[in-house]
Structure formats: C-alpha cells, structure tokens
Tab-separated table of C-alpha atoms in Angstrom:
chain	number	residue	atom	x	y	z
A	1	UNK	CA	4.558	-20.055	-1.766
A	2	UNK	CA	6.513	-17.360	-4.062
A	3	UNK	CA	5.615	-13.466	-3.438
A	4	UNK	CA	4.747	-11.288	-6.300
A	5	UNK	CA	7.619	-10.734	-8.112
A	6	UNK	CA	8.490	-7.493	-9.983
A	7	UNK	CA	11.056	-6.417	-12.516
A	8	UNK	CA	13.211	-3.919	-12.629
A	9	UNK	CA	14.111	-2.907	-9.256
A	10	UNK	CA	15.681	0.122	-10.083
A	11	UNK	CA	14.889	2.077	-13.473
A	12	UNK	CA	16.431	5.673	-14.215
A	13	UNK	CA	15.356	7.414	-17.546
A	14	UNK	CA	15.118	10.911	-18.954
A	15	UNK	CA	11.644	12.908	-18.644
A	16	UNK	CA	9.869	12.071	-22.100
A	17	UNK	CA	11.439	8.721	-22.778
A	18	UNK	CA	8.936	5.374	-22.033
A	19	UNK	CA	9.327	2.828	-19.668
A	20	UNK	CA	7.726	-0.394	-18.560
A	21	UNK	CA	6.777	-2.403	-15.353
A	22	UNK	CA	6.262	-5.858	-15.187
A	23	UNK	CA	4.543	-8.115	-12.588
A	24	UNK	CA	4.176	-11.280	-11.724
A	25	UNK	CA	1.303	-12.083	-8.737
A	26	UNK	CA	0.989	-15.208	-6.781
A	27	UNK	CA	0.032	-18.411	-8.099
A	28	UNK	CA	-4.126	-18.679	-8.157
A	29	UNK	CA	-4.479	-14.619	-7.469
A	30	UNK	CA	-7.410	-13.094	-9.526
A	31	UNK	CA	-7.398	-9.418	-8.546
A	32	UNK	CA	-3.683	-7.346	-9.580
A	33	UNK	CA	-3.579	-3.919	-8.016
A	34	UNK	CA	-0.456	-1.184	-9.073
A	35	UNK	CA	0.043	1.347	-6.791
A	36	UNK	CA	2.200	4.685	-7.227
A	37	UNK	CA	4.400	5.438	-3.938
A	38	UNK	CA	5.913	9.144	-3.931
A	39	UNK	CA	8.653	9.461	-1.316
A	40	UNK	CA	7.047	10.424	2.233
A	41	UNK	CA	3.219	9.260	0.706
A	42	UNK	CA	1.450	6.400	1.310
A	43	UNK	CA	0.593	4.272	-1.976
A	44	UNK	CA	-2.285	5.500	-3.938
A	45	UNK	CA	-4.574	2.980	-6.478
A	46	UNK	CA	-3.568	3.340	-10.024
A	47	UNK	CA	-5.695	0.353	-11.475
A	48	UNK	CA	-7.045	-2.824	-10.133
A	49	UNK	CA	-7.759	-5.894	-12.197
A	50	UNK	CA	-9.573	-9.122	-11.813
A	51	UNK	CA	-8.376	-11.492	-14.123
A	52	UNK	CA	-7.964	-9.691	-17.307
A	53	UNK	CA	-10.440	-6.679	-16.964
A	54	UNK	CA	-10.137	-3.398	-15.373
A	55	UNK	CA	-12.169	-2.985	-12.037
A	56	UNK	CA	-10.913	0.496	-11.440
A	57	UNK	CA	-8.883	2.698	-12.838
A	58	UNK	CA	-10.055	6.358	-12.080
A	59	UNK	CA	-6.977	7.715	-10.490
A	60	UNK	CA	-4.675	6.349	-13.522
A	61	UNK	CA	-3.633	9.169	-15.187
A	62	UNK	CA	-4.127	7.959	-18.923
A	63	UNK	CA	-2.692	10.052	-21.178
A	64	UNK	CA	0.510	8.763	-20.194
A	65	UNK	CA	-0.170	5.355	-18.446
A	66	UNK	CA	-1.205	2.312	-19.280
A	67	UNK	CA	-1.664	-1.324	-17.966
A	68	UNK	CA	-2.322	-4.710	-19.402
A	69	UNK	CA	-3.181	-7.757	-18.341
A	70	UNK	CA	-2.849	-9.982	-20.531
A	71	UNK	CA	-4.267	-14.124	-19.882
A	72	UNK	CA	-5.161	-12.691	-16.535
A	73	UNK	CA	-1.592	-13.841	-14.979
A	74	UNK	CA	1.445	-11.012	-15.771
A	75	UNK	CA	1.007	-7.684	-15.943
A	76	UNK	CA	2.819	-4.379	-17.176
A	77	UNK	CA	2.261	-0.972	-16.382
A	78	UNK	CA	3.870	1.648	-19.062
A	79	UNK	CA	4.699	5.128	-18.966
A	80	UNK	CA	4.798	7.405	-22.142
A	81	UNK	CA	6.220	9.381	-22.184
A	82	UNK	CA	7.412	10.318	-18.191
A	83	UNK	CA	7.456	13.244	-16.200
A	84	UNK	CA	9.624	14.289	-13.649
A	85	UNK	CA	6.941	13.818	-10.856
A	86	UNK	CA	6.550	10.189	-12.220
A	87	UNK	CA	9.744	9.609	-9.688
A	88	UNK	CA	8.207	7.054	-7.377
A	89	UNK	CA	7.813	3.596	-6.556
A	90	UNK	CA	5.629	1.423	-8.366
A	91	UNK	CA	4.286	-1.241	-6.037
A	92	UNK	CA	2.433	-4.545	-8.005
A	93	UNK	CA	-0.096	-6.102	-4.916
A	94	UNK	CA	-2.108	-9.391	-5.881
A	95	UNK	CA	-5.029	-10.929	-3.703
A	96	UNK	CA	-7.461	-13.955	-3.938
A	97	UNK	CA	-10.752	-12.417	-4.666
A	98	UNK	CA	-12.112	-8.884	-4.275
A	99	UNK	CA	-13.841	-7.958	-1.153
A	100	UNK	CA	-11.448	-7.829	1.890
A	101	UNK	CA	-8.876	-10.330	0.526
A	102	UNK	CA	-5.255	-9.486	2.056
A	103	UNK	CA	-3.038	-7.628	-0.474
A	104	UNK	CA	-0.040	-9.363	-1.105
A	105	UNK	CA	2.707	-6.347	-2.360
A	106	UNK	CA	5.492	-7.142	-4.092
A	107	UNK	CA	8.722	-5.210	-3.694
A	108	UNK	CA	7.855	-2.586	-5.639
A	109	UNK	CA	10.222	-0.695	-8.612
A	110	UNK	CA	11.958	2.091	-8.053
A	111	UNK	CA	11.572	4.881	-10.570
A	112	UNK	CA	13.921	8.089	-11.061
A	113	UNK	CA	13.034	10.029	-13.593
A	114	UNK	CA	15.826	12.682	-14.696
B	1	UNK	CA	-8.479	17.395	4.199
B	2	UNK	CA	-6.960	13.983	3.486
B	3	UNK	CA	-9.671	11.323	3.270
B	4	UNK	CA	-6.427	9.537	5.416
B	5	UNK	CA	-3.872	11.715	8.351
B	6	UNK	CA	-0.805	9.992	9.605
B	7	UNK	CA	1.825	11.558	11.864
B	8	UNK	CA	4.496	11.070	9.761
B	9	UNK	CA	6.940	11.044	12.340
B	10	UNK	CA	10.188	10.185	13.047
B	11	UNK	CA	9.198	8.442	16.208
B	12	UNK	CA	11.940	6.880	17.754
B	13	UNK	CA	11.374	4.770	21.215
B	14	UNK	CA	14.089	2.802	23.151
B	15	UNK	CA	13.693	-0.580	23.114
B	16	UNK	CA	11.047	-2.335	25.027
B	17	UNK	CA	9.064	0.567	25.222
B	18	UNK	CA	5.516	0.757	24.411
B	19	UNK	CA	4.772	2.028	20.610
B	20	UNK	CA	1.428	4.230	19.914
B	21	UNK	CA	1.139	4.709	16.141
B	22	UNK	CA	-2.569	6.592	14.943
B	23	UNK	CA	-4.877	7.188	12.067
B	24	UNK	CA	-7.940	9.656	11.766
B	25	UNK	CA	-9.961	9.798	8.678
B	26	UNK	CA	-13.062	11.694	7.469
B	27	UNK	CA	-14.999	9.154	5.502
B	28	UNK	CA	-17.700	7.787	8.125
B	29	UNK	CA	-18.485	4.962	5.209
B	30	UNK	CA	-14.982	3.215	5.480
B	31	UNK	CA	-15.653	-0.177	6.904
B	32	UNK	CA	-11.787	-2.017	6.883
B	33	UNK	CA	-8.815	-0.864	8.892
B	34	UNK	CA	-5.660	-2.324	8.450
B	35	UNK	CA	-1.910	-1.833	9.360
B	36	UNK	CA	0.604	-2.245	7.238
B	37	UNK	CA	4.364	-2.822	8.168
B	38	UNK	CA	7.120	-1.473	5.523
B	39	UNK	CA	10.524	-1.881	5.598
B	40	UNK	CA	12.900	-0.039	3.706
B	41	UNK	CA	13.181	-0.860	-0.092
B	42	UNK	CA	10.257	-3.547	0.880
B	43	UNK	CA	6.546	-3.927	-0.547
B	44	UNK	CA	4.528	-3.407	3.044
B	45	UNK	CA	3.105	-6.391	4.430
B	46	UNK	CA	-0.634	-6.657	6.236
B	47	UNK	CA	0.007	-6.732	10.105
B	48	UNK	CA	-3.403	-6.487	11.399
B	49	UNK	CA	-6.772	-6.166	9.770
B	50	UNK	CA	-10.214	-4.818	12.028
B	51	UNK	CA	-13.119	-4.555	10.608
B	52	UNK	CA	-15.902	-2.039	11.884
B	53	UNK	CA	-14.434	-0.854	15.601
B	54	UNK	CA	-13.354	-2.502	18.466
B	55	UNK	CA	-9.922	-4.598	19.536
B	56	UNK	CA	-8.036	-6.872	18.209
B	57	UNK	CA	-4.717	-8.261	19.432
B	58	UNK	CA	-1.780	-10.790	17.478
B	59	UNK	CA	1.428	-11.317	20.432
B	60	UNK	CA	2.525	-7.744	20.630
B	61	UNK	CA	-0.017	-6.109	18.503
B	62	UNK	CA	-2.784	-4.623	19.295
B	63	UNK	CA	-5.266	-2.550	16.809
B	64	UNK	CA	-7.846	-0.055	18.324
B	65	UNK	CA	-10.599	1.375	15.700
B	66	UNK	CA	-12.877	4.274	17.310
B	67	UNK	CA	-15.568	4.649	14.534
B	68	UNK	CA	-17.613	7.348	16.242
B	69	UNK	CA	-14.131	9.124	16.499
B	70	UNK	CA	-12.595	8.631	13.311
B	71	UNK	CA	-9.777	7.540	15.016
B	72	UNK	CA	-7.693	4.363	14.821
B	73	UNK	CA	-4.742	2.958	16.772
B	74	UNK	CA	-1.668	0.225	16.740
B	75	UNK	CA	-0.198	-0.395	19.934
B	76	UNK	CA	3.243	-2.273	19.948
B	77	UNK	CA	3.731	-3.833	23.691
B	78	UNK	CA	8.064	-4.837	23.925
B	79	UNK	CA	9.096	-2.853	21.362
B	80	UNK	CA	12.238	-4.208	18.992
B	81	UNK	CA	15.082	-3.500	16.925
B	82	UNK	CA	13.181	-5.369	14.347
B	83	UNK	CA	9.883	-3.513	14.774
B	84	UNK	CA	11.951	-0.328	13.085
B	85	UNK	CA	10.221	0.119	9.617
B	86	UNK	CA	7.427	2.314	8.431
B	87	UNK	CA	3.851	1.816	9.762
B	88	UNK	CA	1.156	2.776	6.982
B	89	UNK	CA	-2.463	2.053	7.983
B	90	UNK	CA	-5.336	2.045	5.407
B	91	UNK	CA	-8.561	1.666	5.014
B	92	UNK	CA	-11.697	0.469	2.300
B	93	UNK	CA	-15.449	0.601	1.816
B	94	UNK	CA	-15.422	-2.417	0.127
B	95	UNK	CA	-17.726	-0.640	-2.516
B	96	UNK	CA	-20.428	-3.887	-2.346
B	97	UNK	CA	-17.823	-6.369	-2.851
B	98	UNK	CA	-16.913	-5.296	-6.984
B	99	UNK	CA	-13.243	-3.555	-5.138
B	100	UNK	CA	-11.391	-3.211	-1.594
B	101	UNK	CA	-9.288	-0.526	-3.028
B	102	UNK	CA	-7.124	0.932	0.131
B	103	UNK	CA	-6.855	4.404	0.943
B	104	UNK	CA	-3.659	4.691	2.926
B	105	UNK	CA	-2.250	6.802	5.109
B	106	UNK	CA	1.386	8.990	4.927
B	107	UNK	CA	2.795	6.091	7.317
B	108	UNK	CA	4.689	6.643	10.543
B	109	UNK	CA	8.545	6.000	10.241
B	110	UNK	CA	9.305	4.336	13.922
B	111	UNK	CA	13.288	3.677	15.142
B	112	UNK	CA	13.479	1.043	18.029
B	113	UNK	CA	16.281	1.842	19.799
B	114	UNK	CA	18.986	-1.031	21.072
C-alpha cells in the first residue's frame, strides 16, 4: 500500500513571496490533516478535512493560509504571502475515518523561508 | 502551561539498556494516548496507541497511561541502534467522534548507543 506522498521536499523562498504544498493521502482515506512542525516542536493541527469539507481549522492562521481539497483526494496548502516564522515543516497525515483512526504522515516538506 | 510537556532531551542510553521516555498533560478530558516514532527528515509513525489508562505492551514496547496523574510513559526493554529517532507522544478527546485532532508533545530526541 503507497504512503502519503508529498511534494516538494525542500522549498526555500523569500519572506512575502507565495508558495504551495501538495498532498497526496492513501488510497480510500477520507479525513486529510496538515500539520505545521517548527524545529524542536511537536506538530500542531492546521486544518483537518473529511472528504472535501473542512472539519477544523481554528488554529490555521488565515490571512495568509489556505487549503483545498478539491474531489476529496489531493490536497494543497498555500502560503501568501510568508513570513519568516513560516520556516517549518509541513507534515500532510491521512486516516480512514474520524474518531481514533491511526494517522498515516507523510514525509512532510521542508520550508525555509529567507 | 502546555496542554502537552515533553523532556525534550537529548537522552542518550547504551545499547541494550532500558529506555523511559514521559508525557504529563493538564487536560483531564483527553481520552487517546499515543506514541509516535520520528526519524530524521521522516513523517512520525504511530508506535503504540492506549486508550483511557492502564498497560499495553507490542515486543519491546511498553505504554503506561496514569490518568489520575496526568502522566504517561513508553518503556523500551533492549534498546537499539535503530530505536535512535525522536519520540513524540500525543493525545485527543475525540470531540464525540466529528475529529481526533492530536495534541502532541515537544518529543524526546533518544541516541542508542552501539
């Protein structure tokens, strides 16, 4: 069975310039979860799907985020435009259902922001 | 206060020695405890999952949650080279089944010694 897959890996950019996230979660998963990891942090909740509509999104901070989900497969995250405390990894998890499904995390993209 | 505290470590054991990795947390209404294994540039990956308190042990692993404490616990018996990664635990409420969103902890970065 193939992971959740994420692209970039790696992304530098300049503070103020945009940049998007894409993921891809396993095969049959309904609920898509990003997750912001500063170094030394655990992650923290940005938004959680199921399917294609928002579950929770309280701790996305969205006058500079956003997320879609479009057909209720892939998702992108986007930043616009990014701050220097952006810098972090952005982890893409999938699971089965909501409830206490596992959360399957993908590798995660690494952001620098300059 | 952190809903979540983590000893962030270093911890670094020689190998085959026993590993004690902890968690308190303050919310009394988190229901899910789970340990999460991450190695570097890696998405963590669930290594055990207790729900409510008592034991629960997988080969080497063994999870501990105290509830009237606050306090859980990952025990690694025969400690490896290849246990060496960041340990993150995290917890839910399971808000009545609608999300599971996990509050983690800092994580614990753990060197097994050769």
């Amino acid at each position: 069975e193939a992971g959740v897959a994420q692209s970039p890996r790696y992304k530098i950019i300049e503070k103020r310039q945009s940049v998007a996230f894409w993921c891809n979660p396993i095969s049959g998963h309904a609920t898509l979860y990003w997750y912001q990891q500063i170094l030394g942090q655990g992650p923290k909740l940005l938004i959680q799907f199921q399917n294609n509509g928002v579950v929770d999104d309280s701790q996305l901070p969205k006058d500079r985020f956003s997320a879609e989900r479009l057909k209720g497969v892939d998702s992108t995250l986007k930043i616009q435009p990014a701050k220097l405390e952006d810098s972090a990894v952005y982890l893409c998890a999938s699971s089965l259902r909501v409830g206490t499904d596992t959360q399957y995390f993908g590798p995660g993209t690494r952001l620098t922001v300059l | 206060q952190k809903e979540v505290e983590q000893d962030p470590g270093p911890l670094s054991v020689p190998e085959g020695a026993i590993v004690s990795l902890n968690c308190t947390y303050s919310n009394s209404a988190f229901q899910y405890f789970m340990w999460y294994r991450q190695y570097s540039r890696k998405g963590p990956e669930l290594l055990m999952y207790t729900y409510s308190s008592g034991n629960k042990e997988d080969g080497r692993f063994t999870a501990q949650v105290d509830k009237s404490s606050k306090y859980i616990s990952l025990f690694i018996r025969d400690s490896q080279p290849s246990d060496s990664a960041t340990y993150l635990c995290a917890m839910s409420m399971n808000y009545g089944g609608a999300t599971n969103k996990l509050i983690f902890g800092t994580g614990t970065l753990l060197a097994v010694q050769p």
